[in-house]
Amino acid sequence: MEDVLKKLGIESVNAGGFNGQWIDDDKGGILKSVSPIDNRVLAEVKQLSAESYERVVARAHNAFLQWRLVPAPRRGEVVRQIGLELRKYKKELGALVTLEMGKIRPEGEGEVQEMIDIADFAVGLSRQLCGKTMHSERPSHRMYDQYHPLGVVGVVTAFNFPVAVWAWNTMLALVCGDSVVWKPSSHTPLTAIACMKIADRVLKANQVPDGVLGLAVGKGSVVGNMLVADRRIPLISFTGSTAMGKKVGQAVGERLGRAILELGGNNGIVVSNHGDLSMAVRTILFGAVGTAGQRCTSTRRIIVQESVYDTVLERLVKAYQSVRIGNPMEEGTLMGPLVSRAAVEDMMRALDEVRKLNGRIVAGGEELKNMPSDLYVSPCIVEAENHWPIVQEETFAPILYAIKYKTIEDAIRLHNDVPQGLSSSIFTLNLKEAEYFLSHAGSDCGIANVNISTSGAEIGGAFGGEKETGHGRESGSDSWKQYMRQQTNTINWSDALPLAQGIHFGDE
Ligand code: UN1
């Protein structure tokens, strides 16, 4: 552990603010980063007070004014170098993710791989920030649109993807000519500090203006509130719960800012009698138990055709019993601890609700004793009804609700009958069912898959959801457009002044 911290430049007490220089603020209070693996304090961080928050955003704004003038491909070259630097630290940064939030090592490293991938994507994008040219209805006029840098982007990330989500936003924002102020989760300040150190070496070597990347570790009630209300920040990208997201959406909407909101999911997999059941079982295990059920894309519901329901459940229970739960730093562990006592209590509360409804818990659902901390649980499968209030909610823990269906129409109705709309999947080898699921009459989610998990999306696609999951898209496809402002330009190269819509005004 000490080696990992040392290699990433983490000290026993760290400054939590960065605007090109580290800001040592004694007025914001100390935050302890505690590992859920064994409740050990990894290091301490000095949080930002309101005054030092101001220093971060003021510098970010000035930096933006200069950074936007750097040609986009040149900005892409800086991002390319950040990607190279991240490759050098993949192992250590991945390990720090594991230490700070408890996901297993391969998942920690996978997250750093997402950072590298989005950096590569952004490099290519830096030469493709294209608008359209359209034909004007007026003679001798030319019309086109172009995308200009937007400003300071505020990025608020959650504990469960402490580095990847920052990178999805930041690598795009950088090539788009924006600066970024990052407020990480208070569970994971050290990974944020480590990322900033890695990126800053590249920024300094390329004489990028100080403040293009900023960090604001601090309390939600101070830094979080200031960030979302700040008129100098035209775009807030927020990842977190639906409850928090509603508040953020309101605060940003109140000032007519833009918001990308990546909130709760309630992701379902439909398992058809036409599906490959052994593939389905392996996938459900990854989707529901991976990251201890703490992904916004975690599989929370399986909707299984009644003729294969017993077989699927039987095989799943067996698979759940073989999951090795323990220290996520150790090879062979499949599930580490939950992030906090509050998370364990939420899980137990949800299971109490299930019991009140006479729901049958067919696997797991226990707090595990004799573990290195009080945060280990066994992943759980519950036979449930889709309309139960607890099934309609997202509980950020490894609880999987199993629900039966008769017809494919039923399955899609049940699937969509929740308030959230992030990720979804169907296991079927029947072409009609698959196409139905992906059609406008099918899944209502932002992500809909066939024969793969609800979780583990690639960076190349646009990532985000509908309904109470929020709105906006991060990562691939044309998500970058949200980080720029679109401008329509019309140029008259004639000697006349024709008006659009054939209007004659005065003598013309
Ligand atoms: C999240 O849980 O906030 O698709 C993001 C996935 C990951 C990202 C999840 N690539 O599961």
PDB file of C-alpha atoms in Angstrom, residues 37 93-99 101-112 160 286 289-292 294-295 323-337 376:
ATOM      1  CA  ILE A  37     -11.182  -2.892   2.988  1.00  0.00           C
ATOM      2  CA  LEU A  93      -3.756   4.154  -9.949  1.00  0.00           C
ATOM      3  CA  GLY A  94      -5.924   1.051 -10.326  1.00  0.00           C
ATOM      4  CA  ALA A  95      -4.668  -0.185  -6.957  1.00  0.00           C
ATOM      5  CA  LEU A  96      -5.454   3.162  -5.331  1.00  0.00           C
ATOM      6  CA  VAL A  97      -9.017   2.933  -6.683  1.00  0.00           C
ATOM      7  CA  THR A  98      -9.261  -0.486  -5.008  1.00  0.00           C
ATOM      8  CA  LEU A  99      -7.804   0.776  -1.735  1.00  0.00           C
ATOM      9  CA  MET A 101     -13.411   2.386  -2.640  1.00  0.00           C
ATOM     10  CA  GLY A 102     -13.060  -1.391  -2.510  1.00  0.00           C
ATOM     11  CA  LYS A 103     -13.621  -2.667  -6.080  1.00  0.00           C
ATOM     12  CA  ILE A 104     -11.414  -5.628  -7.031  1.00  0.00           C
ATOM     13  CA  ARG A 105      -8.039  -5.051  -8.710  1.00  0.00           C
ATOM     14  CA  PRO A 106      -9.062  -6.017 -12.279  1.00  0.00           C
ATOM     15  CA  GLU A 107     -11.975  -3.569 -12.048  1.00  0.00           C
ATOM     16  CA  GLY A 108      -9.738  -0.831 -10.628  1.00  0.00           C
ATOM     17  CA  GLU A 109      -7.312  -1.280 -13.495  1.00  0.00           C
ATOM     18  CA  GLY A 110     -10.212  -1.535 -15.953  1.00  0.00           C
ATOM     19  CA  GLU A 111     -11.287   1.866 -14.838  1.00  0.00           C
ATOM     20  CA  VAL A 112      -7.874   3.330 -15.584  1.00  0.00           C
ATOM     21  CA  ASN A 160     -17.936   4.163  -7.512  1.00  0.00           C
ATOM     22  CA  PHE A 286     -20.998  -9.983 -13.563  1.00  0.00           C
ATOM     23  CA  VAL A 289     -22.136  -8.764  -8.293  1.00  0.00           C
ATOM     24  CA  GLY A 290     -19.387  -6.804 -10.097  1.00  0.00           C
ATOM     25  CA  THR A 291     -18.270  -3.735  -8.115  1.00  0.00           C
ATOM     26  CA  ALA A 292     -20.428  -5.211  -5.319  1.00  0.00           C
ATOM     27  CA  GLN A 294     -22.314  -0.363  -6.850  1.00  0.00           C
ATOM     28  CA  ARG A 295     -22.341   0.640 -10.510  1.00  0.00           C
ATOM     29  CA  VAL A 323     -18.387 -15.937  -5.399  1.00  0.00           C
ATOM     30  CA  ARG A 324     -15.253 -15.327  -3.379  1.00  0.00           C
ATOM     31  CA  ILE A 325     -15.875 -12.382  -1.082  1.00  0.00           C
ATOM     32  CA  GLY A 326     -12.942 -10.759   0.664  1.00  0.00           C
ATOM     33  CA  ASN A 327     -10.020  -8.405   0.365  1.00  0.00           C
ATOM     34  CA  PRO A 328     -10.281  -6.895  -3.134  1.00  0.00           C
ATOM     35  CA  MET A 329      -6.500  -6.462  -3.289  1.00  0.00           C
ATOM     36  CA  GLU A 330      -6.126 -10.263  -3.317  1.00  0.00           C
ATOM     37  CA  GLU A 331      -6.159 -12.259  -6.522  1.00  0.00           C
ATOM     38  CA  GLY A 332      -9.209 -14.456  -6.905  1.00  0.00           C
ATOM     39  CA  THR A 333     -11.542 -12.186  -4.927  1.00  0.00           C
ATOM     40  CA  LEU A 334     -14.682 -11.422  -6.938  1.00  0.00           C
ATOM     41  CA  MET A 335     -16.407  -9.097  -4.515  1.00  0.00           C
ATOM     42  CA  GLY A 336     -14.941  -6.661  -2.010  1.00  0.00           C
ATOM     43  CA  PRO A 337     -16.629  -4.576   0.676  1.00  0.00           C
ATOM     44  CA  TYR A 376     -18.646  -7.066   3.759  1.00  0.00           C
TER      45      TYR A 376
END
